[in-house]
XYZ file of C-alpha atoms in Angstrom:
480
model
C 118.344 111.049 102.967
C 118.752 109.357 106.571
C 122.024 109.151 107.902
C 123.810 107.281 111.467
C 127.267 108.470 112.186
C 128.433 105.237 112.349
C 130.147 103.920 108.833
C 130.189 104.801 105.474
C 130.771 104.193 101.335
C 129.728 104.951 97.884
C 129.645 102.848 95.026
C 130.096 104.302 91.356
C 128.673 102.298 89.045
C 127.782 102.451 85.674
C 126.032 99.528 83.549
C 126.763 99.986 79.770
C 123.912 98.901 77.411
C 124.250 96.720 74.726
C 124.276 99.062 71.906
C 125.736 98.207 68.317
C 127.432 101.384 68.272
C 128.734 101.838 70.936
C 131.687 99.398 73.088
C 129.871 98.218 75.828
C 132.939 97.416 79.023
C 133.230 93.581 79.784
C 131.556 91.952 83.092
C 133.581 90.667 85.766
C 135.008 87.576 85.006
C 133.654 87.510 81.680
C 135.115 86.958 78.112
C 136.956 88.648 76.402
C 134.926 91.961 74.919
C 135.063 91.494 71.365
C 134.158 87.732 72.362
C 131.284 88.656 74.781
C 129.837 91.304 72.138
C 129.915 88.738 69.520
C 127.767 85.788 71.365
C 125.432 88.499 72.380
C 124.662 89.172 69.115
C 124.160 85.852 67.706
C 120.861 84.748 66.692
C 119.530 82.947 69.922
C 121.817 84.751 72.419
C 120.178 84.854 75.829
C 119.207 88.846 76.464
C 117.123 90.577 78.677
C 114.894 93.247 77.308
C 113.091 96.382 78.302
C 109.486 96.800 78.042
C 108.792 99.265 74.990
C 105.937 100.409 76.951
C 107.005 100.278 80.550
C 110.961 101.263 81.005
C 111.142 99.616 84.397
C 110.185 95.716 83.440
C 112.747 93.924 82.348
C 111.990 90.280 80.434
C 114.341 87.549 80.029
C 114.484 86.914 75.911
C 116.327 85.522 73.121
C 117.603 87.654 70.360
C 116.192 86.988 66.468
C 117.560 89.680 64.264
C 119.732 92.552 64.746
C 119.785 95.681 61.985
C 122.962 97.060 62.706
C 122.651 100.131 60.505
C 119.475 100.966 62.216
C 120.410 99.717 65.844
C 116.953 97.770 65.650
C 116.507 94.500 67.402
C 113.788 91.811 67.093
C 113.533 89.747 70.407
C 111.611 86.983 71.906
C 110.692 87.490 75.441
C 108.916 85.793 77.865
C 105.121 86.238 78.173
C 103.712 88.898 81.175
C 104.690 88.302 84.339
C 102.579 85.492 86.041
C 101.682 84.150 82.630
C 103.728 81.171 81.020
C 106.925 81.855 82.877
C 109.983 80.379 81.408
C 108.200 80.212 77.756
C 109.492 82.629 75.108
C 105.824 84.016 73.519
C 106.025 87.209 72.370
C 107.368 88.835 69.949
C 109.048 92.678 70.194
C 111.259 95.329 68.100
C 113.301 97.748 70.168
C 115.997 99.268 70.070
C 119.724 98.567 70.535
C 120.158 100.549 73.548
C 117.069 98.586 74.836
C 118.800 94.931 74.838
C 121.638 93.614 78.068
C 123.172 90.403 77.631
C 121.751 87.936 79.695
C 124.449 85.203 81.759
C 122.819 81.981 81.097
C 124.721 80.720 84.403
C 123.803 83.436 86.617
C 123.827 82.565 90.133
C 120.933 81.351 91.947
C 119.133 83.139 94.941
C 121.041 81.716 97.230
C 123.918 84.260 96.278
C 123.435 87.308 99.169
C 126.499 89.285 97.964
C 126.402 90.986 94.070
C 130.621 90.977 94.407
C 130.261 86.710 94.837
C 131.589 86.202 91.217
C 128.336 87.169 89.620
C 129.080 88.568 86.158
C 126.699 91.481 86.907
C 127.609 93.950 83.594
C 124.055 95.713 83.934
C 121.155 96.558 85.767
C 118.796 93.428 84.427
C 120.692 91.278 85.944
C 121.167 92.785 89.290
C 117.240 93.078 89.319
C 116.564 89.901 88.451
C 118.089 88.649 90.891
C 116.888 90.700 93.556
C 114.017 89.528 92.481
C 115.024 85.922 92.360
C 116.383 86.499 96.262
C 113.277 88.084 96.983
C 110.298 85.328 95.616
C 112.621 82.668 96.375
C 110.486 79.970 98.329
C 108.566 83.452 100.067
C 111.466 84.246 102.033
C 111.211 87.595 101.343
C 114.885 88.552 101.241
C 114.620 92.190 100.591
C 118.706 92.611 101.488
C 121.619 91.630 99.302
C 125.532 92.384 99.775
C 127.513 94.617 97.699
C 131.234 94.682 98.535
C 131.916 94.424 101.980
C 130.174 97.680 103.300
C 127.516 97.934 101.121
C 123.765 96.281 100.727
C 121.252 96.638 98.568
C 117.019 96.794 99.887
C 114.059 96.533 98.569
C 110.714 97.899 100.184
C 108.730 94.837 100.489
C 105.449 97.545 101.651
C 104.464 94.746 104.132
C 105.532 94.142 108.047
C 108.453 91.588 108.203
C 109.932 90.299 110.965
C 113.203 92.406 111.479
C 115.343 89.759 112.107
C 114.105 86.648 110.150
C 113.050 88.692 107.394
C 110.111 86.303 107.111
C 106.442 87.836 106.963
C 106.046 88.300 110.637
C 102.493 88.967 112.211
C 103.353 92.148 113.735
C 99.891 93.671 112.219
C 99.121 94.863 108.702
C 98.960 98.433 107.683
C 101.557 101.467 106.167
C 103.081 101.765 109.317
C 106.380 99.346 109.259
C 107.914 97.785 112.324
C 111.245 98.999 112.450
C 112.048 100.753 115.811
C 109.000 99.088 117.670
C 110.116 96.924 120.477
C 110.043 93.507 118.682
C 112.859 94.933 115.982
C 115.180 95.928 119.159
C 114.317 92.367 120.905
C 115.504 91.089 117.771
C 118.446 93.286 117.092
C 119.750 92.194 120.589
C 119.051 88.663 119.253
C 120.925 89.231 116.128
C 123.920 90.354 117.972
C 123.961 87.605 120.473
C 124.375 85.100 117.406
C 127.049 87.457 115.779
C 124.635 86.698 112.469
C 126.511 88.113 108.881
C 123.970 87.403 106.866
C 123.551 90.544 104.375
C 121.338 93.130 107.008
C 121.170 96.439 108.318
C 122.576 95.572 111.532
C 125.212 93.359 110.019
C 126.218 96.804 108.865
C 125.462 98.483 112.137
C 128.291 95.502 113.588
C 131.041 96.121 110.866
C 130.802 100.236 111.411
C 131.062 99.087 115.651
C 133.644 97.013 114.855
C 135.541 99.470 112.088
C 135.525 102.199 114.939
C 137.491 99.718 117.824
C 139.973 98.789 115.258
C 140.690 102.406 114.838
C 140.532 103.142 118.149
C 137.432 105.309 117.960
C 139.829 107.874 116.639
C 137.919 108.385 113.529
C 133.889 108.712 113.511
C 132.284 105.996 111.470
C 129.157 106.419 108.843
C 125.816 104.465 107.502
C 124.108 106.434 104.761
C 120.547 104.881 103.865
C 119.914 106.657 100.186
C 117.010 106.116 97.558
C 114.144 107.431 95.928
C 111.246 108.434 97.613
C 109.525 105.238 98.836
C 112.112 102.628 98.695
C 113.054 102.373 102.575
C 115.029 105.049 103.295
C 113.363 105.565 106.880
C 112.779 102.035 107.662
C 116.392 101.441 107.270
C 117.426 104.045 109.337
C 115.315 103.348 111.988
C 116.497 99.783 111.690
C 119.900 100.640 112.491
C 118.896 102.684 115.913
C 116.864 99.770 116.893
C 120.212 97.612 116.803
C 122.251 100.248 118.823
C 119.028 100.762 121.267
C 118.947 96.758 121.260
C 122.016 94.931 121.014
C 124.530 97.824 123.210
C 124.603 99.087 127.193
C 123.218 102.632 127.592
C 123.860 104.844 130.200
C 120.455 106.028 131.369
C 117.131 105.635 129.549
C 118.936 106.484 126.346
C 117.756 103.877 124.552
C 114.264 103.512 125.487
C 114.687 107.694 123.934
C 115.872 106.890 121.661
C 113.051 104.562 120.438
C 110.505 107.144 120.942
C 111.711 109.742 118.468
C 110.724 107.510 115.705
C 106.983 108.415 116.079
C 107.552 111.915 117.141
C 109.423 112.132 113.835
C 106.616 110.701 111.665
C 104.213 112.843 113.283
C 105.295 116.116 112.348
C 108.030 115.189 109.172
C 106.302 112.557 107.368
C 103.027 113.407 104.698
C 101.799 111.416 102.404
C 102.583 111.952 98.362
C 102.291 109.853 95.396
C 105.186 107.306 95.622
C 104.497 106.592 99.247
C 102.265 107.456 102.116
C 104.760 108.087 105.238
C 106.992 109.849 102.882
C 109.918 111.597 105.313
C 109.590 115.744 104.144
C 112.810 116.368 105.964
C 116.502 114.921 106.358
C 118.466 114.236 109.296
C 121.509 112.955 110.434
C 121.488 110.694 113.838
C 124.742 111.292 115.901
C 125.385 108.153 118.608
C 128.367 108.635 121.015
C 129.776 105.222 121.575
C 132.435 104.287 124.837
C 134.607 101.436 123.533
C 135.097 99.669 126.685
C 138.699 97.127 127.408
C 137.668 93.955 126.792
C 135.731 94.360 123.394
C 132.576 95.927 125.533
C 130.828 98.885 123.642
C 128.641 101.394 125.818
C 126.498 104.239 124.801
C 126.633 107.251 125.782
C 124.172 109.450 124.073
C 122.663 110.364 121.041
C 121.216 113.129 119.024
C 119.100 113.662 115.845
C 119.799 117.129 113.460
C 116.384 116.990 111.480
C 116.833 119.938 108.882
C 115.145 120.443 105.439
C 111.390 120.452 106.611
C 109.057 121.074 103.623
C 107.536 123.938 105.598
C 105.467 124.613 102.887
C 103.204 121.690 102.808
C 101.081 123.742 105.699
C 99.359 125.888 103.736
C 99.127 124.219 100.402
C 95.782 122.302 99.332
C 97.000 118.448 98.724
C 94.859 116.723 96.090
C 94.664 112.669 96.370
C 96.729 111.233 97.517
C 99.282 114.252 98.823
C 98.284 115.090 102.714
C 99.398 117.511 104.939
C 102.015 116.172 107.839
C 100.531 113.421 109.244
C 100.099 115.074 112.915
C 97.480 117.164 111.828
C 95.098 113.782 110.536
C 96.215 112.528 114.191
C 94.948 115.711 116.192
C 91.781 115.277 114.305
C 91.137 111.684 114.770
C 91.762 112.038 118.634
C 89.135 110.566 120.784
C 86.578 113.088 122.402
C 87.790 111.835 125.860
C 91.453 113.131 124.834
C 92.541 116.315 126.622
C 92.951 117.373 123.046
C 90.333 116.602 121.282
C 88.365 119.701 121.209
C 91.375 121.396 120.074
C 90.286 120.917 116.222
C 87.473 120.031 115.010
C 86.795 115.756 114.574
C 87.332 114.650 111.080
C 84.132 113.733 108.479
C 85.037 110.279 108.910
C 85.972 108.184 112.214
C 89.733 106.958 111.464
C 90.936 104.005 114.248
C 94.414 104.277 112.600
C 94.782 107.584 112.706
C 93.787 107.647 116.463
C 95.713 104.740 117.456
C 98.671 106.728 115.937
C 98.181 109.918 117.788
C 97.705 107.699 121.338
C 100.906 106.579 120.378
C 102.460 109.884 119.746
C 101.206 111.018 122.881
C 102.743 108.075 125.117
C 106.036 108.596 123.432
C 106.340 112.064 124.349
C 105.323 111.307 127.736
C 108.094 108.807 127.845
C 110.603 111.522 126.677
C 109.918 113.093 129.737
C 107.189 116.053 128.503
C 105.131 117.577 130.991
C 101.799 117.466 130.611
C 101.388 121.473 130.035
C 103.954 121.341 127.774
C 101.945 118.554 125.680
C 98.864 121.008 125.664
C 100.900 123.449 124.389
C 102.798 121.582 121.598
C 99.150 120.704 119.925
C 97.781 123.740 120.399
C 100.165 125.191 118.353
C 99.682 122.193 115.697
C 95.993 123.398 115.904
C 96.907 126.967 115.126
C 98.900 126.575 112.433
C 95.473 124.184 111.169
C 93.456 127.022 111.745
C 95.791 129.864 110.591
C 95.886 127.944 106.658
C 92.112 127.626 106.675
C 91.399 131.372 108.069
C 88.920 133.160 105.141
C 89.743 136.856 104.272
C 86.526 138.594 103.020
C 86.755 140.373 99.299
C 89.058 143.445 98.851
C 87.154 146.440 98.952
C 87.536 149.306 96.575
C 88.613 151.292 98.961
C 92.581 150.402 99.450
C 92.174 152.317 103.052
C 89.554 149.970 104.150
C 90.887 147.603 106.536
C 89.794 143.365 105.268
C 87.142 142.197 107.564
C 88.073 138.259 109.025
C 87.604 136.332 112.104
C 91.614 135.589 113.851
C 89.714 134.915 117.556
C 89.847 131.397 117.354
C 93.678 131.477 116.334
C 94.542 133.951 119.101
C 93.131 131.628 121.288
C 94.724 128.542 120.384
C 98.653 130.474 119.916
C 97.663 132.778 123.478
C 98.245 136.150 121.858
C 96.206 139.072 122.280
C 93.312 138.718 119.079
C 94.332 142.508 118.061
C 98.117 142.134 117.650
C 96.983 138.973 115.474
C 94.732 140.615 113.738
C 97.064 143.257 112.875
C 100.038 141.454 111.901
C 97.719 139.280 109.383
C 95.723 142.344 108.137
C 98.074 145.604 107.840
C 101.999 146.419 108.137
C 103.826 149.010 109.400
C 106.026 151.746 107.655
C 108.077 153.667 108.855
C 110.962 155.073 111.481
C 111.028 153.201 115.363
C 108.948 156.315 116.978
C 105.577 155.385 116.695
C 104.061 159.090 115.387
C 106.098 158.531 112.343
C 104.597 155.171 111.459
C 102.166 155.034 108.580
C 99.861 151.348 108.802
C 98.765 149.648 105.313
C 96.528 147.990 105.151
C 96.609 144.111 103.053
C 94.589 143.417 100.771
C 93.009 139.731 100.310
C 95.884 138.225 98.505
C 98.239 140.138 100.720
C 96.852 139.263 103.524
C 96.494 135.093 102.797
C 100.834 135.543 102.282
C 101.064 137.142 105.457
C 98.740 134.280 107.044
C 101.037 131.470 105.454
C 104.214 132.375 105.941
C 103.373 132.701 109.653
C 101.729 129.300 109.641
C 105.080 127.997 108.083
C 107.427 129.838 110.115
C 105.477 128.446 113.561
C 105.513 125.171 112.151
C 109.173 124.954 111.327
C 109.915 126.613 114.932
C 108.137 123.441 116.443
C 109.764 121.213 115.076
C 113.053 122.482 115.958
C 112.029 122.965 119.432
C 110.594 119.534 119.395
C 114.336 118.003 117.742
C 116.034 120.334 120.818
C 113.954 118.635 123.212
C 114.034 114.651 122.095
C 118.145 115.377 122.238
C 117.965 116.902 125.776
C 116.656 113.235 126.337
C 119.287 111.033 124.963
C 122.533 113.351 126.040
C 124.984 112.303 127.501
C 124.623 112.037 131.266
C 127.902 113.048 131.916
């Protein structure tokens, strides 16, 4: 979950099915219950059904029969997608709980808010026509209105244009264009033209304007929440782009504030199944607004509380398509000419993206304000913890006094400890009281050893990242 402290709501919702058994609540501006239930059920009524096989797709249909003792219905619904749309082709059985009733005179794309008078009873209908906003003429309009401080988004997994929300040609690829410099341009544009079309920074305006009309007196709230791979990020960031585009900063706040983005992705974002930038950490974005006399709004500062890293992923072994955090693929794929490309070794196969990412990365903390030391630091200790997962412990032997033979050199050299206290810590503990004539050592054992070896790799990781979240703040506070 992303969060701004800006402006907030929740919406409760539930969609009753059309069950036989069970009293399904009328729509808004609907008939009468009893009335509504009864047309739905006639032979003909317009319904939409869910795939038997596939829960998710939902066809448009007629009904044929309904077994009310069984709660079995026999529907016609349209034909696959793409094939025959409109026609009524196929034939299915399902079940009751299976079957919504389907508004004939459902409103057309052109409807942006779900609260316009649409009699929206159930979730087929509020998909279908996201879809219908969505494929209408290719406009790709992946945001509709729900209420007055709500929207709904889609993840269109292509680069739009921010503010036209028309395919834009900002580049292809995974990487989305939300806090990039074209999304603030247009932000800035956005609010010029006081636009209130259903968007993230229409939101962005109403939680700005919410917080003058109580006289800042109460903090305001945008909560961006999902499932993994629906836009969750790219929303967020959307919403700093507007306050790093369309309001007065004091400082080089905004141009900060930018930057964080990537420095964010880096080291929080892997890739997993549902999507391949997915965020492996939450945090909540704190802006400090000055409402100025005259209706001006000025920045003051911001900061970022990332929390929740999946510190784990470090160590584990990621099978297609799960990857480690995407910083490490970066330090790999840096160019030979890089002052950090010998840190780890280059990967099997030459990756452009990957590169271009990590020159990216680089300039951003630069622009932060990172000193070049500092920088050498930082991925040396991403190329530790690299190192420290992959480090081999040789077979237990049967002695349990014999100490496990493996190689830490390499490590030592890339964290700057002494080799031997590495070695140590990785291979053996200590027992016993403070004075050092009572202490017994034990030595670890293979598996013993590879725990001791992860949890350190996790626990430097997670300490980075912290530092690094510390750091990006110290360069959007407030100046005074």
């Amino acid at each position: 979950m992303d969060s701004s402290l800006m402006r907030g709501s929740s919406l409760a919702a539930t969609y009753p099915r059309l069950n036989p058994r069970v009293r399904s609540a009328p729509a808004r501006n609907a008939a009468p219950d009893g009335d509504r239930r009864a047309a739905a059920f006639r032979e003909h009524a317009p319904v939409y059904v869910r795939h038997p096989d596939k829960e998710s797709l939902w066809r448009k249909g007629r009904l044929l029969v309904c077994d009310r003792p069984t709660g079995r219905c026999r529907c016609l619904v349209e034909s696959a997608v793409g094939e025959h749309r409109g026609g009524m082709t196929e034939e299915v059985i399902v079940s009751g709980d299976a079957v919504f009733a389907r508004d004939i005179n459902q409103p057309d794309a052109d409807v942006d808010n779900l609260m316009s008078g649409i009699a929206a009873d159930n979730d087929a209908a509020i998909v279908n026509l996201l879809r219908a906003r969505y494929e209408h003429d290719g406009d790709k309009r992946i945001y509709t209105g729900c209420g007055a401080d709500m929207i709904l988004s889609i993840n269109p997994w292509e680069a739009l244009n921010p503010g036209s929300l028309t395919r834009a040609d900002l580049g292809t690829g995974e990487r989305a264009a939300a806090a990039a410099p074209p999304a603030v341009a247009a932000a800035a544009a956005w609010h010029a033209e006081r636009r209130d079309a259903p968007h993230v920074w229409t939101l962005a305006s109403a939680a700005i304007q919410g917080l003058r009309r109580c006289g800042g007196r109460r903090a305001h709230t945008i909560c961006a929440c999902g499932v993994s791979g629906s836009g969750k990020s790219n929303a967020s960031e959307l919403a700093l782009s507007y306050f790093a585009g369309a309001l007065e900063w004091d400082g080089n706040g905004a141009d900060a504030l930018v930057c964080t983005r990537d420095v964010l992705e880096s080291f929080g974002c892997a890739g997993t199944r549902r999507n391949p930038r997915s965020s492996r950490f939450t945090r909540m974005v704190e802006v400090l607004l000055h409402l100025l006399p005259g209706g001006e709004t000025r920045v003051l500062g911001a900061q970022i509380d990332a929390f929740m890293l999946e510190r784990s992923r470090v160590h584990r072994v990621h099978p297609e398509p799960e990857t480690n955090f995407l910083v490490f693929e970066q330090l790999r794929a840096a160019s030979s000419e890089s002052p950090f490309g010998c840190l780890l070794p280059a990967a099997a196969i030459e990756d452009a993206r990957r590169s271009e990412e990590f020159e990216t990365l680089v300039a951003g903390l630069e622009k932060l304000g990172m000193p070049a030391e500092t920088l050498q630091s930082v991925f040396r200790v991403v190329a530790g913890v690299q190192e420290l997962s992959q480090l081999s412990f040789g077979a237990s032997s049967a002695d349990e006094g014999t100490a496990l033979s493996f190689d830490s050199s390499r490590v030592a050299d890339l964290l700057g400890c002494p080799n031997s206290t590495l070695h140590e810590l990785l291979g053996s503990r200590r027992i016993g009281s403070v004075n050092d004539s009572a202490t017994v050592v034990v030595n670890f054992n293979a598996k013993q050893a590879r725990r001791s070896c992860n949890e350190l790799a996790k626990s430097l990781y997670a300490r980075l990242f912290a530092w690094l979240g510390r750091f990006m703040n110290g360069s959007m506070s407030p100046s005074g």
